[in-house]
Amino acid sequence: MKLPITIILILFHLQAHAFQADIEPSEISIGDAFVVKINSAETVAPQASLNGDALHFGKCGDGCFIAIGTAGLKTQPGVHTIKFELGGKTTELPLTVKHTAFPEIKLTLDAKRVFLSPEDLKRAGIEREKLTAIFQAASGKHWDGNFIVPLKNEFSTRFGVKRIINKEKISIHEGLDIRGKEGEIITASNSGKVVLAEELFFGGNTVVIDHGLGIYTVYMHLSGFKVALNDTVSKGNVIGLVGATGRASGPHLHFGVKVGGVSANPASIFNLKL
Ligand SMILES: [Zn+2]
């Protein structure tokens, strides 16, 4: 059978636009998370990347794929391109990263708290490597709808704050501190699996939840654990109690979010419509 040339062109046109990609929000600050949704007739997950970092997609219904991405602290302001590939077709979408000014705090601390002993340095290094390895893995989608604030109190030190300690040591705050009283309950920000529940040098008693697709939430300085390694948790389940364990100057929750191994601004993840 011979098809008229116009029909062939229409079919080609439909094929070439066989998927629809949307980014929300399409303009973000440095460190913010964003969500990408793809609608397609394909049954395989799309491939996409931002500046070489892959986005990990899961199903969000019939012909719907969803991924959460971030533009980490090292991202330059400007228009970046997210590249998509699905079923042999490609498309691109712009993501605008706004210039973002993070506040600076000057701190004077006792030298003993700033310079670690060789043993402490070694321990902190091993723990950092362990966490880095955890955050590299992208399992299947466990998160279910929007992320919630794990402790509904005032936010204190925000993401990205640059702390200059004793005029020489610079530490960037890669999480969100939430005020809390010793023993207050902390809940899981979303559903997932507990992949770490142990005492760390800096974080003190720490819980890490794997929400799948490369998304992790981190809860530090707890006074007590209410979950154990490999537990499955639902959004809103109690996971621990506020404390001041590890390197904390007083009781609070340090809440962190990792997206594909990169620290994202936790305040931005609460706004994503998932
Ligand atoms: Zn903190």
PDB file of C-alpha atoms and ligand atoms in Angstrom:
ATOM      1  CA  MET A   1       0.000   0.000   0.000  1.00  0.00           C
ATOM      2  CA  LYS A   2       1.249   3.473  -0.920  1.00  0.00           C
ATOM      3  CA  LEU A   3       0.373   6.330   1.454  1.00  0.00           C
ATOM      4  CA  PRO A   4      -0.101   9.814   0.038  1.00  0.00           C
ATOM      5  CA  ILE A   5       2.872  12.061   0.909  1.00  0.00           C
ATOM      6  CA  THR A   6       0.715  14.371   3.124  1.00  0.00           C
ATOM      7  CA  ILE A   7      -0.297  11.451   5.370  1.00  0.00           C
ATOM      8  CA  ILE A   8       3.315  10.320   5.628  1.00  0.00           C
ATOM      9  CA  LEU A   9       4.303  13.844   6.684  1.00  0.00           C
ATOM     10  CA  ILE A  10       1.496  14.018   9.284  1.00  0.00           C
ATOM     11  CA  LEU A  11       2.511  10.628  10.725  1.00  0.00           C
ATOM     12  CA  PHE A  12       6.141  11.749  10.850  1.00  0.00           C
ATOM     13  CA  HIS A  13       5.095  14.974  12.578  1.00  0.00           C
ATOM     14  CA  LEU A  14       3.072  13.057  15.223  1.00  0.00           C
ATOM     15  CA  GLN A  15       5.955  10.656  15.788  1.00  0.00           C
ATOM     16  CA  ALA A  16       8.465  13.463  16.199  1.00  0.00           C
ATOM     17  CA  HIS A  17       6.277  15.058  18.885  1.00  0.00           C
ATOM     18  CA  ALA A  18       5.309  11.829  20.573  1.00  0.00           C
ATOM     19  CA  PHE A  19       5.918  13.181  24.066  1.00  0.00           C
ATOM     20  CA  GLN A  20       5.141  16.283  26.070  1.00  0.00           C
ATOM     21  CA  ALA A  21       7.613  17.510  28.727  1.00  0.00           C
ATOM     22  CA  ASP A  22       6.850  20.144  31.409  1.00  0.00           C
ATOM     23  CA  ILE A  23       9.035  21.684  34.124  1.00  0.00           C
ATOM     24  CA  GLU A  24       7.548  23.267  37.271  1.00  0.00           C
ATOM     25  CA  PRO A  25       8.785  25.776  38.282  1.00  0.00           C
ATOM     26  CA  SER A  26      10.778  26.700  35.161  1.00  0.00           C
ATOM     27  CA  GLU A  27      12.516  29.553  37.023  1.00  0.00           C
ATOM     28  CA  ILE A  28      14.284  28.689  40.283  1.00  0.00           C
ATOM     29  CA  SER A  29      16.913  29.954  42.737  1.00  0.00           C
ATOM     30  CA  ILE A  30      20.239  28.148  43.119  1.00  0.00           C
ATOM     31  CA  GLY A  31      19.698  25.002  45.215  1.00  0.00           C
ATOM     32  CA  ASP A  32      15.978  24.716  44.493  1.00  0.00           C
ATOM     33  CA  ALA A  33      14.268  21.533  43.421  1.00  0.00           C
ATOM     34  CA  PHE A  34      11.950  21.313  40.396  1.00  0.00           C
ATOM     35  CA  VAL A  35       9.639  18.652  39.015  1.00  0.00           C
ATOM     36  CA  VAL A  36       9.547  17.328  35.458  1.00  0.00           C
ATOM     37  CA  LYS A  37       6.510  15.523  34.052  1.00  0.00           C
ATOM     38  CA  ILE A  38       6.410  13.696  30.740  1.00  0.00           C
ATOM     39  CA  ASN A  39       3.291  12.524  28.959  1.00  0.00           C
ATOM     40  CA  SER A  40       3.909   9.934  26.304  1.00  0.00           C
ATOM     41  CA  ALA A  41       2.485   6.912  24.562  1.00  0.00           C
ATOM     42  CA  GLU A  42       5.764   5.092  25.337  1.00  0.00           C
ATOM     43  CA  THR A  43       5.914   2.483  28.091  1.00  0.00           C
ATOM     44  CA  VAL A  44       9.646   2.914  28.793  1.00  0.00           C
ATOM     45  CA  ALA A  45      10.879   5.732  31.039  1.00  0.00           C
ATOM     46  CA  PRO A  46      12.449   8.739  29.317  1.00  0.00           C
ATOM     47  CA  GLN A  47      16.106   9.764  29.660  1.00  0.00           C
ATOM     48  CA  ALA A  48      16.874  13.324  30.725  1.00  0.00           C
ATOM     49  CA  SER A  49      19.789  15.280  32.093  1.00  0.00           C
ATOM     50  CA  LEU A  50      20.688  18.720  33.386  1.00  0.00           C
ATOM     51  CA  ASN A  51      24.348  19.713  32.953  1.00  0.00           C
ATOM     52  CA  GLY A  52      25.262  16.037  32.614  1.00  0.00           C
ATOM     53  CA  ASP A  53      23.399  14.912  35.745  1.00  0.00           C
ATOM     54  CA  ALA A  54      20.703  12.339  34.992  1.00  0.00           C
ATOM     55  CA  LEU A  55      17.117  12.769  36.170  1.00  0.00           C
ATOM     56  CA  HIS A  56      15.452   9.583  37.438  1.00  0.00           C
ATOM     57  CA  PHE A  57      11.878   8.974  36.267  1.00  0.00           C
ATOM     58  CA  GLY A  58       9.076   6.963  37.829  1.00  0.00           C
ATOM     59  CA  LYS A  59       5.460   6.352  36.781  1.00  0.00           C
ATOM     60  CA  CYS A  60       2.737   8.858  37.723  1.00  0.00           C
ATOM     61  CA  GLY A  61      -0.161   7.252  35.883  1.00  0.00           C
ATOM     62  CA  ASP A  62      -0.963   6.008  32.405  1.00  0.00           C
ATOM     63  CA  GLY A  63       1.664   7.411  30.028  1.00  0.00           C
ATOM     64  CA  CYS A  64       2.916   9.761  32.774  1.00  0.00           C
ATOM     65  CA  PHE A  65       6.523   9.880  34.032  1.00  0.00           C
ATOM     66  CA  ILE A  66       7.792  12.105  36.865  1.00  0.00           C
ATOM     67  CA  ALA A  67      11.239  13.130  38.141  1.00  0.00           C
ATOM     68  CA  ILE A  68      12.563  15.603  40.714  1.00  0.00           C
ATOM     69  CA  GLY A  69      15.731  17.529  39.852  1.00  0.00           C
ATOM     70  CA  THR A  70      17.789  20.308  41.411  1.00  0.00           C
ATOM     71  CA  ALA A  71      20.317  22.944  40.465  1.00  0.00           C
ATOM     72  CA  GLY A  72      22.958  22.456  43.169  1.00  0.00           C
ATOM     73  CA  LEU A  73      24.965  25.163  44.941  1.00  0.00           C
ATOM     74  CA  LYS A  74      27.670  25.021  42.255  1.00  0.00           C
ATOM     75  CA  THR A  75      25.217  25.948  39.470  1.00  0.00           C
ATOM     76  CA  GLN A  76      25.888  29.244  37.686  1.00  0.00           C
ATOM     77  CA  PRO A  77      22.941  31.612  37.287  1.00  0.00           C
ATOM     78  CA  GLY A  78      21.506  31.758  33.769  1.00  0.00           C
ATOM     79  CA  VAL A  79      19.429  29.683  31.397  1.00  0.00           C
ATOM     80  CA  HIS A  80      20.245  25.961  31.516  1.00  0.00           C
ATOM     81  CA  THR A  81      18.945  23.272  29.196  1.00  0.00           C
ATOM     82  CA  ILE A  82      17.273  20.016  30.188  1.00  0.00           C
ATOM     83  CA  LYS A  83      17.692  17.461  27.418  1.00  0.00           C
ATOM     84  CA  PHE A  84      15.126  14.691  26.969  1.00  0.00           C
ATOM     85  CA  GLU A  85      15.238  11.491  24.949  1.00  0.00           C
ATOM     86  CA  LEU A  86      12.413   9.019  24.557  1.00  0.00           C
ATOM     87  CA  GLY A  87      11.786   6.364  21.954  1.00  0.00           C
ATOM     88  CA  GLY A  88      14.521   7.782  19.724  1.00  0.00           C
ATOM     89  CA  LYS A  89      13.108  11.341  19.869  1.00  0.00           C
ATOM     90  CA  THR A  90      14.738  14.250  21.638  1.00  0.00           C
ATOM     91  CA  THR A  91      13.559  17.578  22.959  1.00  0.00           C
ATOM     92  CA  GLU A  92      14.963  20.356  25.159  1.00  0.00           C
ATOM     93  CA  LEU A  93      13.441  22.685  27.728  1.00  0.00           C
ATOM     94  CA  PRO A  94      15.005  25.765  29.348  1.00  0.00           C
ATOM     95  CA  LEU A  95      15.418  26.052  33.124  1.00  0.00           C
ATOM     96  CA  THR A  96      16.207  29.549  34.388  1.00  0.00           C
ATOM     97  CA  VAL A  97      18.425  29.675  37.484  1.00  0.00           C
ATOM     98  CA  LYS A  98      18.228  33.111  39.115  1.00  0.00           C
ATOM     99  CA  HIS A  99      21.156  34.831  40.763  1.00  0.00           C
ATOM    100  CA  THR A 100      20.814  33.933  44.440  1.00  0.00           C
ATOM    101  CA  ALA A 101      22.468  35.755  47.342  1.00  0.00           C
ATOM    102  CA  PHE A 102      22.925  33.561  50.419  1.00  0.00           C
ATOM    103  CA  PRO A 103      23.502  35.298  53.779  1.00  0.00           C
ATOM    104  CA  GLU A 104      26.841  35.132  55.627  1.00  0.00           C
ATOM    105  CA  ILE A 105      27.185  34.577  59.370  1.00  0.00           C
ATOM    106  CA  LYS A 106      30.443  35.220  61.232  1.00  0.00           C
ATOM    107  CA  LEU A 107      30.995  32.909  64.200  1.00  0.00           C
ATOM    108  CA  THR A 108      33.675  32.698  66.870  1.00  0.00           C
ATOM    109  CA  LEU A 109      34.024  29.218  68.322  1.00  0.00           C
ATOM    110  CA  ASP A 110      36.425  27.556  70.706  1.00  0.00           C
ATOM    111  CA  ALA A 111      39.347  26.190  68.621  1.00  0.00           C
ATOM    112  CA  LYS A 112      38.664  22.691  70.043  1.00  0.00           C
ATOM    113  CA  ARG A 113      35.289  22.718  68.283  1.00  0.00           C
ATOM    114  CA  VAL A 114      36.758  23.850  64.964  1.00  0.00           C
ATOM    115  CA  PHE A 115      39.881  21.733  64.580  1.00  0.00           C
ATOM    116  CA  LEU A 116      39.253  18.019  64.877  1.00  0.00           C
ATOM    117  CA  SER A 117      41.623  15.409  66.287  1.00  0.00           C
ATOM    118  CA  PRO A 118      43.068  12.942  63.732  1.00  0.00           C
ATOM    119  CA  GLU A 119      40.696  10.241  65.084  1.00  0.00           C
ATOM    120  CA  ASP A 120      37.637  12.488  64.730  1.00  0.00           C
ATOM    121  CA  LEU A 121      38.732  13.591  61.251  1.00  0.00           C
ATOM    122  CA  LYS A 122      39.113   9.953  60.221  1.00  0.00           C
ATOM    123  CA  ARG A 123      35.700   9.014  61.616  1.00  0.00           C
ATOM    124  CA  ALA A 124      33.986  12.015  59.993  1.00  0.00           C
ATOM    125  CA  GLY A 125      35.640  11.136  56.646  1.00  0.00           C
ATOM    126  CA  ILE A 126      34.458   7.516  56.744  1.00  0.00           C
ATOM    127  CA  GLU A 127      30.913   8.651  57.596  1.00  0.00           C
ATOM    128  CA  ARG A 128      30.914  11.224  54.791  1.00  0.00           C
ATOM    129  CA  GLU A 129      31.915   8.505  52.289  1.00  0.00           C
ATOM    130  CA  LYS A 130      29.178   6.211  53.592  1.00  0.00           C
ATOM    131  CA  LEU A 131      26.545   8.933  53.149  1.00  0.00           C
ATOM    132  CA  THR A 132      27.850   9.852  49.685  1.00  0.00           C
ATOM    133  CA  ALA A 133      27.525   6.191  48.599  1.00  0.00           C
ATOM    134  CA  ILE A 134      23.940   6.017  49.962  1.00  0.00           C
ATOM    135  CA  PHE A 135      22.899   9.176  48.083  1.00  0.00           C
ATOM    136  CA  GLN A 136      24.223   7.881  44.737  1.00  0.00           C
ATOM    137  CA  ALA A 137      21.641   5.086  44.466  1.00  0.00           C
ATOM    138  CA  ALA A 138      18.269   5.643  42.776  1.00  0.00           C
ATOM    139  CA  SER A 139      15.687   3.004  43.737  1.00  0.00           C
ATOM    140  CA  GLY A 140      12.048   2.759  42.576  1.00  0.00           C
ATOM    141  CA  LYS A 141       9.550   5.500  43.462  1.00  0.00           C
ATOM    142  CA  HIS A 142       8.391   5.343  47.113  1.00  0.00           C
ATOM    143  CA  TRP A 143       7.290   8.982  47.578  1.00  0.00           C
ATOM    144  CA  ASP A 144       3.609   9.597  47.437  1.00  0.00           C
ATOM    145  CA  GLY A 145       2.365  13.124  46.763  1.00  0.00           C
ATOM    146  CA  ASN A 146       3.843  16.299  48.243  1.00  0.00           C
ATOM    147  CA  PHE A 147       6.665  16.392  50.811  1.00  0.00           C
ATOM    148  CA  ILE A 148       5.603  17.733  54.234  1.00  0.00           C
ATOM    149  CA  VAL A 149       7.483  19.770  56.856  1.00  0.00           C
ATOM    150  CA  PRO A 150       8.819  17.164  59.343  1.00  0.00           C
ATOM    151  CA  LEU A 151       8.638  19.474  62.384  1.00  0.00           C
ATOM    152  CA  LYS A 152       6.089  22.271  62.230  1.00  0.00           C
ATOM    153  CA  ASN A 153       8.065  25.016  64.004  1.00  0.00           C
ATOM    154  CA  GLU A 154       9.877  28.158  62.916  1.00  0.00           C
ATOM    155  CA  PHE A 155      12.796  27.743  60.505  1.00  0.00           C
ATOM    156  CA  SER A 156      16.090  29.078  61.893  1.00  0.00           C
ATOM    157  CA  THR A 157      19.255  28.678  59.783  1.00  0.00           C
ATOM    158  CA  ARG A 158      18.234  28.302  56.157  1.00  0.00           C
ATOM    159  CA  PHE A 159      19.833  26.480  53.243  1.00  0.00           C
ATOM    160  CA  GLY A 160      22.934  28.019  51.659  1.00  0.00           C
ATOM    161  CA  VAL A 161      23.934  30.210  54.609  1.00  0.00           C
ATOM    162  CA  LYS A 162      27.711  30.701  54.583  1.00  0.00           C
ATOM    163  CA  ARG A 163      29.205  30.413  58.071  1.00  0.00           C
ATOM    164  CA  ILE A 164      32.665  31.928  58.500  1.00  0.00           C
ATOM    165  CA  ILE A 165      34.122  30.402  61.634  1.00  0.00           C
ATOM    166  CA  ASN A 166      36.976  32.200  63.440  1.00  0.00           C
ATOM    167  CA  LYS A 167      37.578  34.258  60.271  1.00  0.00           C
ATOM    168  CA  GLU A 168      39.115  31.297  58.454  1.00  0.00           C
ATOM    169  CA  LYS A 169      36.944  28.209  58.184  1.00  0.00           C
ATOM    170  CA  ILE A 170      34.021  28.403  55.774  1.00  0.00           C
ATOM    171  CA  SER A 171      31.075  26.071  56.122  1.00  0.00           C
ATOM    172  CA  ILE A 172      28.051  26.165  53.824  1.00  0.00           C
ATOM    173  CA  HIS A 173      24.786  25.098  55.451  1.00  0.00           C
ATOM    174  CA  GLU A 174      23.398  22.417  53.127  1.00  0.00           C
ATOM    175  CA  GLY A 175      20.160  21.872  55.018  1.00  0.00           C
ATOM    176  CA  LEU A 176      17.377  23.657  56.874  1.00  0.00           C
ATOM    177  CA  ASP A 177      17.392  24.047  60.654  1.00  0.00           C
ATOM    178  CA  ILE A 178      13.999  23.901  62.343  1.00  0.00           C
ATOM    179  CA  ARG A 179      13.582  25.018  65.947  1.00  0.00           C
ATOM    180  CA  GLY A 180      12.440  22.378  68.418  1.00  0.00           C
ATOM    181  CA  LYS A 181      12.349  21.386  72.065  1.00  0.00           C
ATOM    182  CA  GLU A 182      14.200  18.308  73.309  1.00  0.00           C
ATOM    183  CA  GLY A 183      11.898  15.295  72.783  1.00  0.00           C
ATOM    184  CA  GLU A 184       9.480  16.872  70.277  1.00  0.00           C
ATOM    185  CA  ILE A 185       8.348  14.393  67.630  1.00  0.00           C
ATOM    186  CA  ILE A 186       9.732  14.470  64.080  1.00  0.00           C
ATOM    187  CA  THR A 187       7.762  12.919  61.221  1.00  0.00           C
ATOM    188  CA  ALA A 188       8.766  11.458  57.849  1.00  0.00           C
ATOM    189  CA  SER A 189       8.494  14.109  55.131  1.00  0.00           C
ATOM    190  CA  ASN A 190       7.277  11.479  52.682  1.00  0.00           C
ATOM    191  CA  SER A 191       6.984   7.710  52.316  1.00  0.00           C
ATOM    192  CA  GLY A 192      10.110   5.630  51.880  1.00  0.00           C
ATOM    193  CA  LYS A 193      12.587   3.227  53.401  1.00  0.00           C
ATOM    194  CA  VAL A 194      15.024   3.911  56.260  1.00  0.00           C
ATOM    195  CA  VAL A 195      18.529   3.436  54.824  1.00  0.00           C
ATOM    196  CA  LEU A 196      20.455   4.828  57.819  1.00  0.00           C
ATOM    197  CA  ALA A 197      19.576   5.145  61.523  1.00  0.00           C
ATOM    198  CA  GLU A 198      22.759   5.602  63.544  1.00  0.00           C
ATOM    199  CA  GLU A 199      24.947   8.022  65.472  1.00  0.00           C
ATOM    200  CA  LEU A 200      27.305  10.126  63.315  1.00  0.00           C
ATOM    201  CA  PHE A 201      30.127  12.444  64.390  1.00  0.00           C
ATOM    202  CA  PHE A 202      28.656  15.686  62.978  1.00  0.00           C
ATOM    203  CA  GLY A 203      25.000  14.721  62.648  1.00  0.00           C
ATOM    204  CA  GLY A 204      24.633  12.918  65.972  1.00  0.00           C
ATOM    205  CA  ASN A 205      21.699  10.499  65.872  1.00  0.00           C
ATOM    206  CA  THR A 206      20.743  10.574  62.196  1.00  0.00           C
ATOM    207  CA  VAL A 207      17.954   9.067  60.092  1.00  0.00           C
ATOM    208  CA  VAL A 208      18.098   8.928  56.285  1.00  0.00           C
ATOM    209  CA  ILE A 209      14.978   7.976  54.309  1.00  0.00           C
ATOM    210  CA  ASP A 210      15.166   6.808  50.682  1.00  0.00           C
ATOM    211  CA  HIS A 211      12.086   8.070  48.811  1.00  0.00           C
ATOM    212  CA  GLY A 212      13.190   6.515  45.523  1.00  0.00           C
ATOM    213  CA  LEU A 213      14.271   8.033  42.175  1.00  0.00           C
ATOM    214  CA  GLY A 214      17.400   9.451  43.867  1.00  0.00           C
ATOM    215  CA  ILE A 215      15.491  11.503  46.491  1.00  0.00           C
ATOM    216  CA  TYR A 216      16.560  11.242  50.151  1.00  0.00           C
ATOM    217  CA  THR A 217      15.639  13.181  53.301  1.00  0.00           C
ATOM    218  CA  VAL A 218      18.043  13.486  56.252  1.00  0.00           C
ATOM    219  CA  TYR A 219      17.153  14.154  59.915  1.00  0.00           C
ATOM    220  CA  MET A 220      20.028  15.038  62.292  1.00  0.00           C
ATOM    221  CA  HIS A 221      20.799  15.702  66.010  1.00  0.00           C
ATOM    222  CA  LEU A 222      17.928  13.461  67.240  1.00  0.00           C
ATOM    223  CA  SER A 223      17.685  12.591  70.954  1.00  0.00           C
ATOM    224  CA  GLY A 224      16.045   9.278  70.092  1.00  0.00           C
ATOM    225  CA  PHE A 225      15.175   6.983  67.179  1.00  0.00           C
ATOM    226  CA  LYS A 226      11.623   5.783  66.484  1.00  0.00           C
ATOM    227  CA  VAL A 227      12.651   3.771  63.403  1.00  0.00           C
ATOM    228  CA  ALA A 228      15.415   1.294  62.583  1.00  0.00           C
ATOM    229  CA  LEU A 229      17.446   0.437  59.483  1.00  0.00           C
ATOM    230  CA  ASN A 230      15.334  -1.070  56.645  1.00  0.00           C
ATOM    231  CA  ASP A 231      11.991   0.019  58.163  1.00  0.00           C
ATOM    232  CA  THR A 232       9.356   1.139  55.668  1.00  0.00           C
ATOM    233  CA  VAL A 233       7.767   4.455  56.668  1.00  0.00           C
ATOM    234  CA  SER A 234       4.700   6.310  55.456  1.00  0.00           C
ATOM    235  CA  LYS A 235       4.524  10.072  55.152  1.00  0.00           C
ATOM    236  CA  GLY A 236       3.787  11.557  58.604  1.00  0.00           C
ATOM    237  CA  ASN A 237       5.025   8.530  60.619  1.00  0.00           C
ATOM    238  CA  VAL A 238       7.059   9.434  63.731  1.00  0.00           C
ATOM    239  CA  ILE A 239      10.729   8.674  63.025  1.00  0.00           C
ATOM    240  CA  GLY A 240      12.569  10.317  65.934  1.00  0.00           C
ATOM    241  CA  LEU A 241      12.736  12.965  68.643  1.00  0.00           C
ATOM    242  CA  VAL A 242      14.363  16.416  68.613  1.00  0.00           C
ATOM    243  CA  GLY A 243      17.740  16.603  70.340  1.00  0.00           C
ATOM    244  CA  ALA A 244      21.181  18.183  70.251  1.00  0.00           C
ATOM    245  CA  THR A 245      23.385  15.153  69.575  1.00  0.00           C
ATOM    246  CA  GLY A 246      26.510  15.467  67.394  1.00  0.00           C
ATOM    247  CA  ARG A 247      27.791  18.949  66.549  1.00  0.00           C
ATOM    248  CA  ALA A 248      24.754  20.969  67.632  1.00  0.00           C
ATOM    249  CA  SER A 249      24.724  24.041  69.856  1.00  0.00           C
ATOM    250  CA  GLY A 250      21.191  23.316  71.124  1.00  0.00           C
ATOM    251  CA  PRO A 251      18.117  21.194  70.382  1.00  0.00           C
ATOM    252  CA  HIS A 252      16.877  21.568  66.783  1.00  0.00           C
ATOM    253  CA  LEU A 253      16.278  19.476  63.678  1.00  0.00           C
ATOM    254  CA  HIS A 254      18.744  19.724  60.815  1.00  0.00           C
ATOM    255  CA  PHE A 255      16.664  18.621  57.821  1.00  0.00           C
ATOM    256  CA  GLY A 256      18.450  17.847  54.552  1.00  0.00           C
ATOM    257  CA  VAL A 257      17.259  16.852  51.076  1.00  0.00           C
ATOM    258  CA  LYS A 258      19.411  15.073  48.497  1.00  0.00           C
ATOM    259  CA  VAL A 259      18.458  14.888  44.827  1.00  0.00           C
ATOM    260  CA  GLY A 260      20.690  12.667  42.687  1.00  0.00           C
ATOM    261  CA  GLY A 261      23.516  13.042  45.220  1.00  0.00           C
ATOM    262  CA  VAL A 262      23.226  16.861  45.297  1.00  0.00           C
ATOM    263  CA  SER A 263      21.976  18.941  48.268  1.00  0.00           C
ATOM    264  CA  ALA A 264      18.709  20.715  47.476  1.00  0.00           C
ATOM    265  CA  ASN A 265      17.025  23.526  49.393  1.00  0.00           C
ATOM    266  CA  PRO A 266      14.536  21.690  51.658  1.00  0.00           C
ATOM    267  CA  ALA A 267      12.209  24.710  51.699  1.00  0.00           C
ATOM    268  CA  SER A 268      11.764  24.330  47.917  1.00  0.00           C
ATOM    269  CA  ILE A 269      10.778  20.660  48.066  1.00  0.00           C
ATOM    270  CA  PHE A 270       7.697  21.431  50.190  1.00  0.00           C
ATOM    271  CA  ASN A 271       6.341  23.590  47.315  1.00  0.00           C
ATOM    272  CA  LEU A 272       6.572  20.927  44.600  1.00  0.00           C
ATOM    273  CA  LYS A 273       3.195  19.685  43.382  1.00  0.00           C
ATOM    274  CA  LEU A 274       3.765  15.949  43.082  1.00  0.00           C
TER     275      LEU A 274
HETATM  276 ZN    ZN B   1      21.773  22.565  60.211  1.00  0.00          ZN
END
